[in-house]
CSV table of C-alpha atoms in Angstrom, one decimal:
chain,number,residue,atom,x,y,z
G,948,UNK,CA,34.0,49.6,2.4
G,949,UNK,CA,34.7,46.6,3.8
G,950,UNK,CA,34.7,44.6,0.3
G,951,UNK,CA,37.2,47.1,-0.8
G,952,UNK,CA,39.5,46.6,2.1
G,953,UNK,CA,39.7,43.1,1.6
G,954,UNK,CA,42.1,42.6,-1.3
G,955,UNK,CA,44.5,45.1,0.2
G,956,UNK,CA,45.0,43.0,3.0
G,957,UNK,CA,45.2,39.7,1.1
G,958,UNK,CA,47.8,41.3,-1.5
G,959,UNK,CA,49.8,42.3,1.8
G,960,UNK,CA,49.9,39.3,3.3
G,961,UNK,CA,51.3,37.4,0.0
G,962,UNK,CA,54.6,39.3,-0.3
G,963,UNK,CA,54.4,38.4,3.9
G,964,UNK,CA,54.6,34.8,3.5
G,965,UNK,CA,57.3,35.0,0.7
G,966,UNK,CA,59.8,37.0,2.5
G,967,UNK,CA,59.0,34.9,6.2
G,968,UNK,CA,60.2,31.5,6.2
G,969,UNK,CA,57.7,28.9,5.6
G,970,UNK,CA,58.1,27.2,8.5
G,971,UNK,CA,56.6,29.7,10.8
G,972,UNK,CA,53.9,30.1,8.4
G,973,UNK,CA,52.9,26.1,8.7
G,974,UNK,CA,53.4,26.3,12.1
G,975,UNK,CA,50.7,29.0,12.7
G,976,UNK,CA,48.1,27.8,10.3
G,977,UNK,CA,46.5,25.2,13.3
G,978,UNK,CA,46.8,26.8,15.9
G,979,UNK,CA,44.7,29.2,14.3
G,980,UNK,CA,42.0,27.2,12.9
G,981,UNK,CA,42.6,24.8,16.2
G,982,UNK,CA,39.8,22.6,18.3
G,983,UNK,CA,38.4,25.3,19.8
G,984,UNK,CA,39.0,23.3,24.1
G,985,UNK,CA,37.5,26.3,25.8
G,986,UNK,CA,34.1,26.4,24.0
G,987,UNK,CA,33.9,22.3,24.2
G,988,UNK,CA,34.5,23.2,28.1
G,989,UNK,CA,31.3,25.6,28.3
G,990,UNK,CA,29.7,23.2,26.5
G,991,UNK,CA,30.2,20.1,29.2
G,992,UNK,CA,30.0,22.5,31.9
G,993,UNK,CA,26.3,23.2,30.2
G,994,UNK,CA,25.7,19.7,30.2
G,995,UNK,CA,27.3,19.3,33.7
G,996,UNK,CA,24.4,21.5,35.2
G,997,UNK,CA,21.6,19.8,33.0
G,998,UNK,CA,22.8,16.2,34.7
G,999,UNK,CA,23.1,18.3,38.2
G,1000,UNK,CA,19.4,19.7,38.1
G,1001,UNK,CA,17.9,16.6,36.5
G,1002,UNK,CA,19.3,14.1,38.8
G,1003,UNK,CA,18.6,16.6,42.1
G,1004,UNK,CA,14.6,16.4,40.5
G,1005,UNK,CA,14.2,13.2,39.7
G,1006,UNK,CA,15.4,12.2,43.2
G,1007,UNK,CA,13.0,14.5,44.7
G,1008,UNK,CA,10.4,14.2,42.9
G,1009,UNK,CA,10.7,10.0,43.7
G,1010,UNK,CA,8.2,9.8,46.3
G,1011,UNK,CA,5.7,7.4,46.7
G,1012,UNK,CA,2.7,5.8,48.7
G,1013,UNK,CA,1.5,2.6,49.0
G,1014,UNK,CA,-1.0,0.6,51.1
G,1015,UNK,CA,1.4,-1.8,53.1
G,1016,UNK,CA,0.6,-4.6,55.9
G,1017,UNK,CA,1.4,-3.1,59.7
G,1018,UNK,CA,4.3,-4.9,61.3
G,1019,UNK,CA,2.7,-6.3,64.6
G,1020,UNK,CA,-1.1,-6.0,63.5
G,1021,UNK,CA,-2.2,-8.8,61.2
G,1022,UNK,CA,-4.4,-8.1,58.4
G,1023,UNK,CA,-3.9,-4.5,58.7
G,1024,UNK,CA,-3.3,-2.0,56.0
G,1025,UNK,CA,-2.3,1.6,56.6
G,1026,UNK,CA,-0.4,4.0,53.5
G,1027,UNK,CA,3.0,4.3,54.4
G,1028,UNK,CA,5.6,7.2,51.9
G,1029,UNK,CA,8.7,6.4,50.6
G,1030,UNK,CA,10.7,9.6,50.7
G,1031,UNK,CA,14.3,10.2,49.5
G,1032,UNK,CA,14.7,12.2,52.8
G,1033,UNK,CA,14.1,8.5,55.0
G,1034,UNK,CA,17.4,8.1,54.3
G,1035,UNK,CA,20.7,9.9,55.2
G,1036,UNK,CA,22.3,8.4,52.1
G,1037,UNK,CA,19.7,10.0,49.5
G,1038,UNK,CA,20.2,13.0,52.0
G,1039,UNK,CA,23.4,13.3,51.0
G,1040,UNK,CA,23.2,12.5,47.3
G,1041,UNK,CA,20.9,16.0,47.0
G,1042,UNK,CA,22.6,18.0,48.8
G,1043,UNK,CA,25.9,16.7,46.7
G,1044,UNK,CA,24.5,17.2,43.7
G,1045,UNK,CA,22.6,20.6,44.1
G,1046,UNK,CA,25.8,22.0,45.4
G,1047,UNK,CA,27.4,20.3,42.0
G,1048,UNK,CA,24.8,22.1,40.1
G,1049,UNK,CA,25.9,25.4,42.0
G,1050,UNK,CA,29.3,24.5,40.8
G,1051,UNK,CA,28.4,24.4,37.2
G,1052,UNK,CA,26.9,27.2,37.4
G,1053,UNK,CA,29.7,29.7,38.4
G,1054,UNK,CA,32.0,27.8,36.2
G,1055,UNK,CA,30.1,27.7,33.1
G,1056,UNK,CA,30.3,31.4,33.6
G,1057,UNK,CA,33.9,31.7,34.4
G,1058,UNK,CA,34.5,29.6,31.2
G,1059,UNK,CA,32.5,31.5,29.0
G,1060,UNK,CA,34.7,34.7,30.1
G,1061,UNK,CA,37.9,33.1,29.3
G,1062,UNK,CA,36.0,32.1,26.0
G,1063,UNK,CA,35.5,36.2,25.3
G,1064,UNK,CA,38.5,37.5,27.0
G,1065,UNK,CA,41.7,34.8,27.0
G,1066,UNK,CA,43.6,36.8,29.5
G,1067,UNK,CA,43.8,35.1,32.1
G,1068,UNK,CA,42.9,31.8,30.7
G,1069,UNK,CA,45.9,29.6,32.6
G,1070,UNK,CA,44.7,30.6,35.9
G,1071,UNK,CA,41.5,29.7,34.8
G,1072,UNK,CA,42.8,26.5,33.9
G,1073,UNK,CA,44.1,25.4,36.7
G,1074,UNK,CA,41.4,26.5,39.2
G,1075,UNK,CA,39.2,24.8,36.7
G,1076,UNK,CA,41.4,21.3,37.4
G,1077,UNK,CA,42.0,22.2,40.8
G,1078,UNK,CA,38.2,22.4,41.4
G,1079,UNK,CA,37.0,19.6,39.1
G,1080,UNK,CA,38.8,17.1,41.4
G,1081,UNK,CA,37.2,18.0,44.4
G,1082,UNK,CA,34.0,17.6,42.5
G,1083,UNK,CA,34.7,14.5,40.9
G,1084,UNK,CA,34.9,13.7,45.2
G,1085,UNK,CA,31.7,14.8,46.1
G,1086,UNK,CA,30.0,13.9,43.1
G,1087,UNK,CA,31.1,9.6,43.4
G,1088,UNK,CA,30.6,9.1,46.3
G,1089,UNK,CA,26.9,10.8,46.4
G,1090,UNK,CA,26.8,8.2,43.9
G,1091,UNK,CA,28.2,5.5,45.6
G,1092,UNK,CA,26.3,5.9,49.1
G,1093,UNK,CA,23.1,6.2,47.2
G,1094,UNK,CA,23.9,3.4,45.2
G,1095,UNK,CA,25.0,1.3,48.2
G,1096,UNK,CA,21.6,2.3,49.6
G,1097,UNK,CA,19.6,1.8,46.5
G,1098,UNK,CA,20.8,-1.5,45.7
G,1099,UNK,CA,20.0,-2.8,49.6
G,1100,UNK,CA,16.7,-1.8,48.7
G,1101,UNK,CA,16.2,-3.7,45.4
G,1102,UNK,CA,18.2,-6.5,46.8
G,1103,UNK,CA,17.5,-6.8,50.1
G,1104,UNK,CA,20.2,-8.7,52.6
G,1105,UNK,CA,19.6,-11.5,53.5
G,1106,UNK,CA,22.3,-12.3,56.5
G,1107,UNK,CA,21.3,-8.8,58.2
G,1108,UNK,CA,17.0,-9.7,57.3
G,1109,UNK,CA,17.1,-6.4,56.0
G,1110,UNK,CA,14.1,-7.0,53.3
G,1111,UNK,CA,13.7,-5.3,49.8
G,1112,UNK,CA,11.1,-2.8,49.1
G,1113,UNK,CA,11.6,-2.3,45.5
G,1114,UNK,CA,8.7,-4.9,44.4
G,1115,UNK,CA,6.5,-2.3,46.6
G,1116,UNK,CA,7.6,1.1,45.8
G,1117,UNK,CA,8.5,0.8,42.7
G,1118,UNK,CA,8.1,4.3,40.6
G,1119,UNK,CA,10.1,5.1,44.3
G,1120,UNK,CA,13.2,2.3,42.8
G,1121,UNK,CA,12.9,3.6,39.2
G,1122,UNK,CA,12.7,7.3,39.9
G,1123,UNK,CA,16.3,6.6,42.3
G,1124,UNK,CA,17.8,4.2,39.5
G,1125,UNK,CA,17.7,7.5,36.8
G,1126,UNK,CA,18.6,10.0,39.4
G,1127,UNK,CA,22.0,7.9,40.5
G,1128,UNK,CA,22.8,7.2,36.4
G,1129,UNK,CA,22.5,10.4,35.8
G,1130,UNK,CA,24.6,11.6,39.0
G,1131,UNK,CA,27.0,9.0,37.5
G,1132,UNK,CA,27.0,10.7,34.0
G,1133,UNK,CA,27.7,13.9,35.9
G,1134,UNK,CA,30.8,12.7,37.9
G,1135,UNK,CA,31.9,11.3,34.3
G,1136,UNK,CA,32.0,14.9,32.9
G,1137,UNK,CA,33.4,16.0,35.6
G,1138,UNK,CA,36.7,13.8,35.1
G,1139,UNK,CA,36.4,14.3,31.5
G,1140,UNK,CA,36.5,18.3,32.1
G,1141,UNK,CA,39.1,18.0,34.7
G,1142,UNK,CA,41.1,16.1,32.6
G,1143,UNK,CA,40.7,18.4,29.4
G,1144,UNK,CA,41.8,21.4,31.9
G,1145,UNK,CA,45.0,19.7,32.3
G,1146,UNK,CA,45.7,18.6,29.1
G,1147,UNK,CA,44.8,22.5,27.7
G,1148,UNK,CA,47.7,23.2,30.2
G,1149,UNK,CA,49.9,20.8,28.8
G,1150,UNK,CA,49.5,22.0,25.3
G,1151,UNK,CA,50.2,25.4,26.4
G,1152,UNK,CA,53.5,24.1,27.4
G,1153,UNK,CA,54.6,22.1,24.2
G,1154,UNK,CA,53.4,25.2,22.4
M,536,UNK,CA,87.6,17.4,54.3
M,537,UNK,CA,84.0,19.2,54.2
M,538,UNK,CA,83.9,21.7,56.7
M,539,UNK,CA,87.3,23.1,54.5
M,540,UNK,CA,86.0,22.9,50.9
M,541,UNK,CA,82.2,24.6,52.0
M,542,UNK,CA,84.7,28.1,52.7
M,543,UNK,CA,85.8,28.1,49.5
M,544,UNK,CA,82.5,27.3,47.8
M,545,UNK,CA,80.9,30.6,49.6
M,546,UNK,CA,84.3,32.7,48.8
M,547,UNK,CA,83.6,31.3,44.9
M,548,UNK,CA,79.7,32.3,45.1
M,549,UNK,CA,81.1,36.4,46.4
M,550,UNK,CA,82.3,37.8,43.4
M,551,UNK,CA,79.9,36.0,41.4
M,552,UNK,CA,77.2,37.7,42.6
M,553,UNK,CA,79.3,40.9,42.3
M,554,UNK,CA,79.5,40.3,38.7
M,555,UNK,CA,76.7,39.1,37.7
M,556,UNK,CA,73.1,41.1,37.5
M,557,UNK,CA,71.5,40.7,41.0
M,558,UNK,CA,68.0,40.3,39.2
M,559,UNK,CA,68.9,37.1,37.5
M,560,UNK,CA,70.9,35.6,40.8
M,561,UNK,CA,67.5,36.3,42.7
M,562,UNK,CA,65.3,34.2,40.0
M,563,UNK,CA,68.0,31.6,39.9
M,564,UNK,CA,68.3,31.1,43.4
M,565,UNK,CA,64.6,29.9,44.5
M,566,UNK,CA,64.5,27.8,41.7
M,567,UNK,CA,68.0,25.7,42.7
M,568,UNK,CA,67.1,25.1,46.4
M,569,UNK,CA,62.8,24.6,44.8
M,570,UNK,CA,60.4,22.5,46.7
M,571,UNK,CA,61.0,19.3,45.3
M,572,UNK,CA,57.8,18.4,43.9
M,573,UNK,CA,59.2,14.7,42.7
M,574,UNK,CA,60.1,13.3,46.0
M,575,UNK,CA,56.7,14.7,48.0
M,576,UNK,CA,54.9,12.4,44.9
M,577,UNK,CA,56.8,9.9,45.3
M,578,UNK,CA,56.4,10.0,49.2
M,579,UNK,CA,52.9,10.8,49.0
M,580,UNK,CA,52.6,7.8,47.1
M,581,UNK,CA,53.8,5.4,49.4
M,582,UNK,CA,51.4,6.5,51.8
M,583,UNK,CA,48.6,5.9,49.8
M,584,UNK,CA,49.6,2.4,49.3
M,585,UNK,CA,50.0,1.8,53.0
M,586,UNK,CA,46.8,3.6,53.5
M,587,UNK,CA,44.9,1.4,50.8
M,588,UNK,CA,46.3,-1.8,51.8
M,589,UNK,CA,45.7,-1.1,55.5
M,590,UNK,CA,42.3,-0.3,54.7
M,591,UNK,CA,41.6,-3.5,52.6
M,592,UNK,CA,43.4,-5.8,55.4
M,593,UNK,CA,41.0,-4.1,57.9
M,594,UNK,CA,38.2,-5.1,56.1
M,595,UNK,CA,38.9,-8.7,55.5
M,596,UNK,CA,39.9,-9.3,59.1
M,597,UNK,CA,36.5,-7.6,60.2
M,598,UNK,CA,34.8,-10.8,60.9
M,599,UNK,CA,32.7,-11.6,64.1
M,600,UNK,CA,30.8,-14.4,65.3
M,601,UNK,CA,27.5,-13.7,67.7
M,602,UNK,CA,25.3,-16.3,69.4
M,603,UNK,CA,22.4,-14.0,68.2
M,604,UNK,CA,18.3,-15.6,68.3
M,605,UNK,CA,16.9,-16.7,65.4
M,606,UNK,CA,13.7,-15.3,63.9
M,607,UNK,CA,10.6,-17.1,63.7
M,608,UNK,CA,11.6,-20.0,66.4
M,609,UNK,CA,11.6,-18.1,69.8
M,610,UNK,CA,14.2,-19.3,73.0
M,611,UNK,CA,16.3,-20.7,70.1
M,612,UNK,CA,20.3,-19.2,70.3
M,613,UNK,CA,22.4,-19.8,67.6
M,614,UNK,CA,26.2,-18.6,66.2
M,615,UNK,CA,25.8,-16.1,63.2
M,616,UNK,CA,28.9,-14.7,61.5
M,617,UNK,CA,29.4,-11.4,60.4
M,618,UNK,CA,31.5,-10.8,57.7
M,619,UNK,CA,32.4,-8.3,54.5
M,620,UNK,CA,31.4,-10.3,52.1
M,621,UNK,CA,27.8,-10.3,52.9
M,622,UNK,CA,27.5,-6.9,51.4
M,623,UNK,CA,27.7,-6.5,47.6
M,624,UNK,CA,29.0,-2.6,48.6
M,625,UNK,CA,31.5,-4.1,50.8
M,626,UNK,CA,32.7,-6.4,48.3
M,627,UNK,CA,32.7,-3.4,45.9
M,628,UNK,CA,34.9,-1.6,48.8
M,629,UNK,CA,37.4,-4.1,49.2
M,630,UNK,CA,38.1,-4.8,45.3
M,631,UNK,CA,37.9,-1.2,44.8
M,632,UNK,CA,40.9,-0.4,46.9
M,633,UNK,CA,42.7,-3.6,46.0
M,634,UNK,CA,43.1,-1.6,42.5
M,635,UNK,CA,44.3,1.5,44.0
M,636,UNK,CA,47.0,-0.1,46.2
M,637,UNK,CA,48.1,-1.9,43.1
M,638,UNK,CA,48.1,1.5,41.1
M,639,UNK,CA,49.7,3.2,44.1
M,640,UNK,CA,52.7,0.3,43.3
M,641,UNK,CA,52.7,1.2,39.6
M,642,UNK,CA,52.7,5.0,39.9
M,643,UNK,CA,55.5,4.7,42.9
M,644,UNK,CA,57.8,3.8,40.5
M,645,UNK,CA,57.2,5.5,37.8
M,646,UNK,CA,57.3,8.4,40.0
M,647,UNK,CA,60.3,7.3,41.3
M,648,UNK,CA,62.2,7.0,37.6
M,649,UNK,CA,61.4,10.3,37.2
M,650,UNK,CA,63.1,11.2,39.8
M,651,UNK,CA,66.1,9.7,39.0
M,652,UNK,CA,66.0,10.2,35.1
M,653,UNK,CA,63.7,13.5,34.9
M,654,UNK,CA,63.3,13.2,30.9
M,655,UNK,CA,60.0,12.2,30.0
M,656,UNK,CA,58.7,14.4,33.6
M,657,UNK,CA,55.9,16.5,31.5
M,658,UNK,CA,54.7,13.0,29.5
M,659,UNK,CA,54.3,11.6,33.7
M,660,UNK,CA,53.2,14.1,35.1
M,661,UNK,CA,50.4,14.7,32.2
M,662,UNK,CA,49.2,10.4,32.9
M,663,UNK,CA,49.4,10.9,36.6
M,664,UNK,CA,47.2,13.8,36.5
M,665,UNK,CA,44.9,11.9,34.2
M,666,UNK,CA,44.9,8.6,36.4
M,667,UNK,CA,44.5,10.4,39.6
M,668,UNK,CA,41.3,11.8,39.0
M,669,UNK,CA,39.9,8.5,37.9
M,670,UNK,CA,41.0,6.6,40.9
M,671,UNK,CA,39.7,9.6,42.5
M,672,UNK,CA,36.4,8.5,41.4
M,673,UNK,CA,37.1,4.4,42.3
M,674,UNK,CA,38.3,5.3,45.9
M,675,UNK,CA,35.6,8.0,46.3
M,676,UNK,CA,32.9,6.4,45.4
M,677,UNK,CA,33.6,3.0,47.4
M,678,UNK,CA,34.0,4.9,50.4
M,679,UNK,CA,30.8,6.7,49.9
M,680,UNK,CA,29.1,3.4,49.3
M,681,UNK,CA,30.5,1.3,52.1
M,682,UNK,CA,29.8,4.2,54.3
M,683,UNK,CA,26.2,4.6,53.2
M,684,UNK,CA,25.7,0.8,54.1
M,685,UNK,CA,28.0,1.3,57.1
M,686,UNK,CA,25.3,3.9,58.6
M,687,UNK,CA,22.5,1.6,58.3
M,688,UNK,CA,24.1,-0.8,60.1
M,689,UNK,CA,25.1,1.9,62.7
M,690,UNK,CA,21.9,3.5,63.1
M,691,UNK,CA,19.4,1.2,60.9
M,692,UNK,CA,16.3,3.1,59.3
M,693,UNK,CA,12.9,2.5,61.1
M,694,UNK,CA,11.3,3.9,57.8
M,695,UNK,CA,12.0,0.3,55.8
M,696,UNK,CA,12.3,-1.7,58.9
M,697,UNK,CA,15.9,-2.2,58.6
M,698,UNK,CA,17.8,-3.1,62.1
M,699,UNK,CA,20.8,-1.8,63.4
M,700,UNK,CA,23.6,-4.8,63.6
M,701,UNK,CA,26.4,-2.5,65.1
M,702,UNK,CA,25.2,-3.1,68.8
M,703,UNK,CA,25.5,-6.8,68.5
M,704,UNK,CA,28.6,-7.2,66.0
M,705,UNK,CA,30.6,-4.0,67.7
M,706,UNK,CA,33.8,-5.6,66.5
M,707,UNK,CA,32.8,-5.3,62.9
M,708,UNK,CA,31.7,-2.5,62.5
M,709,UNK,CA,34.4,-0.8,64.6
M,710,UNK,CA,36.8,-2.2,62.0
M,711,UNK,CA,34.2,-1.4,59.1
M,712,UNK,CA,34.4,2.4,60.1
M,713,UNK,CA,38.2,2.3,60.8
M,714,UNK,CA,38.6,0.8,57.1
M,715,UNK,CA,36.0,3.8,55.6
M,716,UNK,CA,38.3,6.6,57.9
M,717,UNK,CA,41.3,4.5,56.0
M,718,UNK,CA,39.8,4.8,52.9
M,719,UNK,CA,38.1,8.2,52.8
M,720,UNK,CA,42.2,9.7,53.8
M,721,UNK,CA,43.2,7.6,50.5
M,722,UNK,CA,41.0,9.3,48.8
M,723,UNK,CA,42.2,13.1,50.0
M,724,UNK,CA,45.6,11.7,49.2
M,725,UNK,CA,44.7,10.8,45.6
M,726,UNK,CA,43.1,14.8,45.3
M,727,UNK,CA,45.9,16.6,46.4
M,728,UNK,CA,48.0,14.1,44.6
M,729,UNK,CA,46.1,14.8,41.3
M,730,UNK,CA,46.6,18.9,42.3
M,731,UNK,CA,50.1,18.8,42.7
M,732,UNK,CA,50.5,16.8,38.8
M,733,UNK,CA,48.5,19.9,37.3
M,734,UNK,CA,50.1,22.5,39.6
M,735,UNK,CA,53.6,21.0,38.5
M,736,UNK,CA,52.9,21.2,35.1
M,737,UNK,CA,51.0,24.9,35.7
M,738,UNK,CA,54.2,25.9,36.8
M,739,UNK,CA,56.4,24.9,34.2
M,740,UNK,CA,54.7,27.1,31.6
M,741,UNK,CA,55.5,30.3,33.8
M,742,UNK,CA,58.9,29.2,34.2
């Protein structure tokens, strides 16, 4: 049946396009067959979550003991743990990012909605760049504080003889190097979906 | 000469009303006497340059000189200085929102031109959105990282062994958190300013 109905629908569509101006015609070819924003969205928003929960377990998962020199007793050795949770920084940087992963979530959902049911895809739009912003927020400077902190502990400062630890916990350094990359990724996607909200918008305009 | 013409103007406006349908005079009317979005941009963006470049003089001027003992040689005094440039997050603070007072400069008048020649206003408002979120990111994640560092020095972490400086070098750091407070409002200023691009051009498709 639907072979049949095929033709008929092609043969009334040519006498269409003759009578119409061409112009029009032109014109609506693209935007039919158009870069399709709103799937690439679910798509970052996807990977927005996948950076979220990977960088929330790597940071957790980051702890590590070693068999260190007591400060006051010499030539004694005790374990001591590096956790992320030692510091209010790292602190932070969790709780950021799980609530970024949250984020993703809901949105990813949202998205995919407008993706089956374009309705109300404008209000979407802008909530979506409204949102994204605030994100982009949270998300750098998670980053940056656990960076600042990280870096201190690679480092080490000198003027304040606040000594390094990296050359002692060291799956600790390398397990909170990937964990802030890939928060860095995320807040990347972030202003690259907040900026393809408001160009979508845009486009709806010069349309 | 202007308390007589603004009689006539209102006598004018009377039968116009009368005349034309009330539905269109009701749409028409918000839209003349509108929120001007242009001018709270442009104002909006001179306060973020006063805010950055308040925040980066802050900083600079944060030095402080202690007489403070020096490790390893008991009884012995000597004068240590605290500065920002000690602290590679500092540093990364200070250049950080050195960039955004200069793009604060930029975007004033370009905002600014559109308010005087409103032509190109969609084409501005579209890179202001775009640029806001990435300085956004900048501001956002300096603050976050001179604030992570900022803590240890306020409260120091007895997990690595790393001192508090803020109740010898009070001065510093009071200036330290006054230039984070500085930054962290930049940063709220460059969100809502990034809102108020989209929402401006949100609202130009539904009129």
């Amino acid at each position: 049946m639907a072979s049949t109905d095929k033709p008929a629908v092609v043969s009334e569509s040519a006498p269409k396009s003759e009578a119409g101006p061409p112009e029009a015609e032109a014109v609506a070819a693209p935007t039919k067959f158009a870069f399709n924003y709103s799937l690439v969205d679910v798509a970052l928003r996807i990977l927005l979550f996948a950076a979220a929960l990977s960088s929330v377990v790597v940071m957790v998962t980051s702890k590590q003991t070693e068999v260190v020199p007591v400060p006051g007793l010499p030539g004694v050795m005790l374990p001591f743990q590096a956790k992320f949770n030692h510091s209010p920084a790292l602190i932070y940087f969790v709780a950021a990012l799980s609530v970024t992963g949250l984020y993703s979530i809901i949105t990813t959902l949202a998205s995919l909605s407008v993706v089956l049911k374009p309705v109300y895809s404008k209000a979407f739009l802008l909530a979506f760049a409204f949102l994204d912003v605030v994100f982009v927020g949270i998300v750098a400077s998670a980053t940056g504080a656990a960076g600042g902190v990280a870096y201190i502990g690679l480092k080490g400062n000198s003027h304040v003889r606040w000594n390094k630890i990296c050359n002692v916990y060291d799956k600790f350094c390398r397990y909170n190097a990937s964990s802030i990359a890939l928060a860095l990724f995320a807040a990347v996607l972030l202003v690259l979906l907040s900026m393809m909200s408001t160009f979508t918008l845009y486009k709806k305009i010069r349309d």
